[in-house]
PDB file of C-alpha atoms in Angstrom:
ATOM      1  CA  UNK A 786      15.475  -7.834  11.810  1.00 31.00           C
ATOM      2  CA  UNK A 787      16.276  -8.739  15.442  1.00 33.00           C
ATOM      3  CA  UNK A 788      20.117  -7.801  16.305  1.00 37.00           C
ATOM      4  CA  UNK A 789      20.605 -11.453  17.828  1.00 40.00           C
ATOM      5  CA  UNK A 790      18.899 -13.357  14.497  1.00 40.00           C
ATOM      6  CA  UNK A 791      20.717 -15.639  12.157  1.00 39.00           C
ATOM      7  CA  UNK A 792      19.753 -17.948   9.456  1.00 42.00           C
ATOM      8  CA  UNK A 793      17.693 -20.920  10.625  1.00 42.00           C
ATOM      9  CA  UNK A 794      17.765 -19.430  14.048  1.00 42.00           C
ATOM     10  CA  UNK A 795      13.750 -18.781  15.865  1.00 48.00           C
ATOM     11  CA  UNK A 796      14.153 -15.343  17.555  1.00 47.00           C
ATOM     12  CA  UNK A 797      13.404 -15.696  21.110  1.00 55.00           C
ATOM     13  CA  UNK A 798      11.093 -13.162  23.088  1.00 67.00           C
ATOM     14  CA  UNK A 799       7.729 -12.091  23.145  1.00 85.00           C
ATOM     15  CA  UNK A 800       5.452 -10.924  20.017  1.00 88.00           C
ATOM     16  CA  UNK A 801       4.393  -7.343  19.747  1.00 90.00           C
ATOM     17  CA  UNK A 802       0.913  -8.282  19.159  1.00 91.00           C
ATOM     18  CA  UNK A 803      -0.394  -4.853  18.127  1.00 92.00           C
ATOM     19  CA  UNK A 804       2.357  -4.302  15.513  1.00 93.00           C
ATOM     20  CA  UNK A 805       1.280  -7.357  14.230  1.00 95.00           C
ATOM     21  CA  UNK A 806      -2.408  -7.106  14.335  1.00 95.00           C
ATOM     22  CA  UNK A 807      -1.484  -3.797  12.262  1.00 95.00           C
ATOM     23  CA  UNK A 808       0.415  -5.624   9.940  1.00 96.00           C
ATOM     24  CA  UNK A 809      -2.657  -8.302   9.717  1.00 97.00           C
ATOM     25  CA  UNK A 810      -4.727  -5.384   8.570  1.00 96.00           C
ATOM     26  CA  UNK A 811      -2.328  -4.020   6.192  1.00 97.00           C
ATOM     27  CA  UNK A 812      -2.190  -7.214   4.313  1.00 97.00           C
ATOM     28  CA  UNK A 813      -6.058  -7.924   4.522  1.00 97.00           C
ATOM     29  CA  UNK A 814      -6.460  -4.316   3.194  1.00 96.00           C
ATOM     30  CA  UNK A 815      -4.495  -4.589   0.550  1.00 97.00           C
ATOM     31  CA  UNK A 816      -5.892  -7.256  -0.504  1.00 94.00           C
ATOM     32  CA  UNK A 817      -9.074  -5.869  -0.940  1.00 94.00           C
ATOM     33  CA  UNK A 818     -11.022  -6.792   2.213  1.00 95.00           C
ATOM     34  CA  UNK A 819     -14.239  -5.082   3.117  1.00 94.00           C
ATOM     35  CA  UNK A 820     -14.865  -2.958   6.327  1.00 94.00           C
ATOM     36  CA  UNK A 821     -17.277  -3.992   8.579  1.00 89.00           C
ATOM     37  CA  UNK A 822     -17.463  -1.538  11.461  1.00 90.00           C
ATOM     38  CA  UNK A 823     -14.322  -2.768  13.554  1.00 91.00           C
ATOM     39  CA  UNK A 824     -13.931  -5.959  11.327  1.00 95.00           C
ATOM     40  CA  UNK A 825     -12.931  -6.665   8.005  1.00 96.00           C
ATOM     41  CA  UNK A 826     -14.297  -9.544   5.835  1.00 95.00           C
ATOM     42  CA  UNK A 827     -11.837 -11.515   3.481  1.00 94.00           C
ATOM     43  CA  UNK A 828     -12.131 -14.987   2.006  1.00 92.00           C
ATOM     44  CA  UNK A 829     -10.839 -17.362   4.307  1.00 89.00           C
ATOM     45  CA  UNK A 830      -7.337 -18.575   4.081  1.00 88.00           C
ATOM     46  CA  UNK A 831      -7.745 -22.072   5.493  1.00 82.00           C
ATOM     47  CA  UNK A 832      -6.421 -24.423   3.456  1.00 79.00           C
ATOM     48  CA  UNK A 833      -9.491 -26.448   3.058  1.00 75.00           C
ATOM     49  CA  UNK A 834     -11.166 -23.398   1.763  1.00 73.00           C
ATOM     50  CA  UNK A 835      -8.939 -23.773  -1.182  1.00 69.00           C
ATOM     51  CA  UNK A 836      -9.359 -20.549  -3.777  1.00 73.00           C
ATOM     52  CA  UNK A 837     -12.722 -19.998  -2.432  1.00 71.00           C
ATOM     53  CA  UNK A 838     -13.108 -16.225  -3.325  1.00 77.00           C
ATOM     54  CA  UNK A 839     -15.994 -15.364  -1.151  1.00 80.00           C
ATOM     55  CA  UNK A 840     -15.564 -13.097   2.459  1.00 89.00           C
ATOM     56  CA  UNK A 841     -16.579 -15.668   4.676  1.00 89.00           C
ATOM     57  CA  UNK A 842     -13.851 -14.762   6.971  1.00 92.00           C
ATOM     58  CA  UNK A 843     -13.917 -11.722   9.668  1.00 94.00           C
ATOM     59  CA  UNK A 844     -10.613 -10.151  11.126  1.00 96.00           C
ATOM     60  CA  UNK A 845     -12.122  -8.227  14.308  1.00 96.00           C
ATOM     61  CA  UNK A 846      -9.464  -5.394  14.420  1.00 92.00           C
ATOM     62  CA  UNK A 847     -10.026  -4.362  18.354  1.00 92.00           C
ATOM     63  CA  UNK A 848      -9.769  -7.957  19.556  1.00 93.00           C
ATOM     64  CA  UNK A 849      -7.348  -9.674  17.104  1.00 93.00           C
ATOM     65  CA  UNK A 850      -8.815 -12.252  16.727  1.00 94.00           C
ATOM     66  CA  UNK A 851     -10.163 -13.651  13.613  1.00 94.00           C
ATOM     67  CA  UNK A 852     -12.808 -16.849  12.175  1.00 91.00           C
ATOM     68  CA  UNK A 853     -14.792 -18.057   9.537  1.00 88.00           C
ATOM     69  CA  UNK A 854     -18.430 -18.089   9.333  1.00 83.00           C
ATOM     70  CA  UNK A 855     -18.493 -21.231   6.846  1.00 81.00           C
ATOM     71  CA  UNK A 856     -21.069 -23.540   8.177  1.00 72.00           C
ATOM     72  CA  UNK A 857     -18.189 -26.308   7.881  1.00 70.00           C
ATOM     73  CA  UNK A 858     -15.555 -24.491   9.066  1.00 74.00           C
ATOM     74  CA  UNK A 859     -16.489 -22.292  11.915  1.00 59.00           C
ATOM     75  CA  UNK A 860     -15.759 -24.834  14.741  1.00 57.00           C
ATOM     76  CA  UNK A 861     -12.619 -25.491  13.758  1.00 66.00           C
ATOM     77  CA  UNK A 862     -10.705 -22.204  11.750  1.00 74.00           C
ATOM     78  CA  UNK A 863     -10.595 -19.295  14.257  1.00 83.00           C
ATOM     79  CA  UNK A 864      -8.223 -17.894  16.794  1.00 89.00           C
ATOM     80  CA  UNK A 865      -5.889 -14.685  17.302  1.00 92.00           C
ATOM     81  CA  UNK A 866      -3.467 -12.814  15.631  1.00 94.00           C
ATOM     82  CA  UNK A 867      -0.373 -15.295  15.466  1.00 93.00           C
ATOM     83  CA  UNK A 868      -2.615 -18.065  13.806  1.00 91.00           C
ATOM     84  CA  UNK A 869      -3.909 -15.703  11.389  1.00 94.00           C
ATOM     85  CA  UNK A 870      -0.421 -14.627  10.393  1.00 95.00           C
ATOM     86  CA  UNK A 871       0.936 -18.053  10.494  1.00 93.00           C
ATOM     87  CA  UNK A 872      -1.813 -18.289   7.102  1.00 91.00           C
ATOM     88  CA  UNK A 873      -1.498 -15.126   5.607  1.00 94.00           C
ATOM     89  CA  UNK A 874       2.188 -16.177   5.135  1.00 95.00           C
ATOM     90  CA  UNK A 875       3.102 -13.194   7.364  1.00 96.00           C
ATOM     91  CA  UNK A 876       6.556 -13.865   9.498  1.00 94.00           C
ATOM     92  CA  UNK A 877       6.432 -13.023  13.123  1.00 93.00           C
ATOM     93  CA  UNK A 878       9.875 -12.918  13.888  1.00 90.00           C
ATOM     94  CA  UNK A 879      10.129  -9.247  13.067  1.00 91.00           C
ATOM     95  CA  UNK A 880       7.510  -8.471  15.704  1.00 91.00           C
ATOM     96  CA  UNK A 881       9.648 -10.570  18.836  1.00 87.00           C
ATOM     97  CA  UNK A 882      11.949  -8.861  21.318  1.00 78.00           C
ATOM     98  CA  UNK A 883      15.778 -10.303  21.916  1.00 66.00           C
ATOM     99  CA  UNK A 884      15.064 -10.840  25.158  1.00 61.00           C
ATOM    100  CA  UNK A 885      13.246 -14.162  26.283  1.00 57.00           C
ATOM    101  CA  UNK A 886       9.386 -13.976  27.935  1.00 56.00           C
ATOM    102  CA  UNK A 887       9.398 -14.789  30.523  1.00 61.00           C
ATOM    103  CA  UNK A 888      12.236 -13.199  31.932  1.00 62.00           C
ATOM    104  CA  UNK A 889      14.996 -15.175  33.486  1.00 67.00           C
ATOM    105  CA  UNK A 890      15.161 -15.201  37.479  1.00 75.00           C
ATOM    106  CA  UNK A 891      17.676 -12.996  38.422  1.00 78.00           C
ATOM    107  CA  UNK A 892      20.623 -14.933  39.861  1.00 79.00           C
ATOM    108  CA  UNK A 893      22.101 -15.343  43.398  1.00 72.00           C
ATOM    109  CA  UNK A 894      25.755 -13.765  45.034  1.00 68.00           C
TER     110      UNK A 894
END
């Protein structure tokens, strides 16, 4: 937890994108997603996928980035590791710094 969080307070600072991509892959691994060479294959977690249970999603884990392959949903589900998170339920805030990006200007005499 970040030193300077409270409750109902959004930690300021940039995301440590790696931890979190790591985290990402925990959670997809534990879940049972398939390897792929550098990407893993889950079902996707859109919600208008609903409880479909087939792999039709790919996590590359060298990019971070992440889509589905649905014919109806590849235009539009997609994108990097915060978004992907942000559906997997998993919280950022443990992955920010205190200290706002970017960083303040330093200030004059």
């Amino acid at each position: 937890m970040l030193p300077d969080s409270a409750p109902g307070r959004k930690a300021r600072g940039s995301v440590d994108l790696v931890a979190l991509a790591a985290a990402i892959t925990d959670h997809l691994e534990a879940a049972g997603a398939r390897r792929n060479g550098g990407e893993l294959r889950f079902p996707c977690p859109a919600p208008s996928h609903g409880d479909d249970p087939k792999p039709s999603a790919e996590w590359n884990t060298r990019k971070g980035t992440w889509n589905c392959r649905t014919r109806d949903c590849h235009l539009t589900h997609g994108g990097g590791t915060l978004a992907l998170a942000k559906l997997l339920g998993i919280d950022a805030d443990p992955y920010r710094s205190a200290a706002p990006w970017p960083p303040p200007p330093p200030r004059g005499p």
